């Protein structure tokens, strides 16, 4: 649930590694996280990822682009941790 090339490549690498015998079509879609541009807590980061997934699923569920898997990556900070 992003059009960020780094996030798309991370998902493609993970799927290729975990499911090496399967061909995947990985497509990025821009979505809004619904949280601050830099989430400052784990809860806000999780909320952003959840919002991206829900938004993407609603956007694609009845289209030819509906998917078997939906993935969202949301980066954030939490007490000096990233």
Coordinates of N, CA and C in Angstrom, one line a residue, residues 19 24 48 67 77:
X19 N 8.9 -17.4 -1.2 CA 8.1 -18.3 -2.1 C 8.9 -18.3 -3.4
X24 N 5.7 -13.8 -8.9 CA 4.9 -12.7 -8.3 C 4.8 -11.5 -9.2
X48 N -1.3 3.6 11.1 CA -1.0 4.0 9.7 C -1.0 2.9 8.7
X67 N -6.1 -8.4 -5.3 CA -4.9 -9.2 -5.1 C -5.2 -10.4 -4.2
X77 N 8.7 6.2 14.6 CA 9.7 6.3 15.7 C 8.9 5.9 17.0

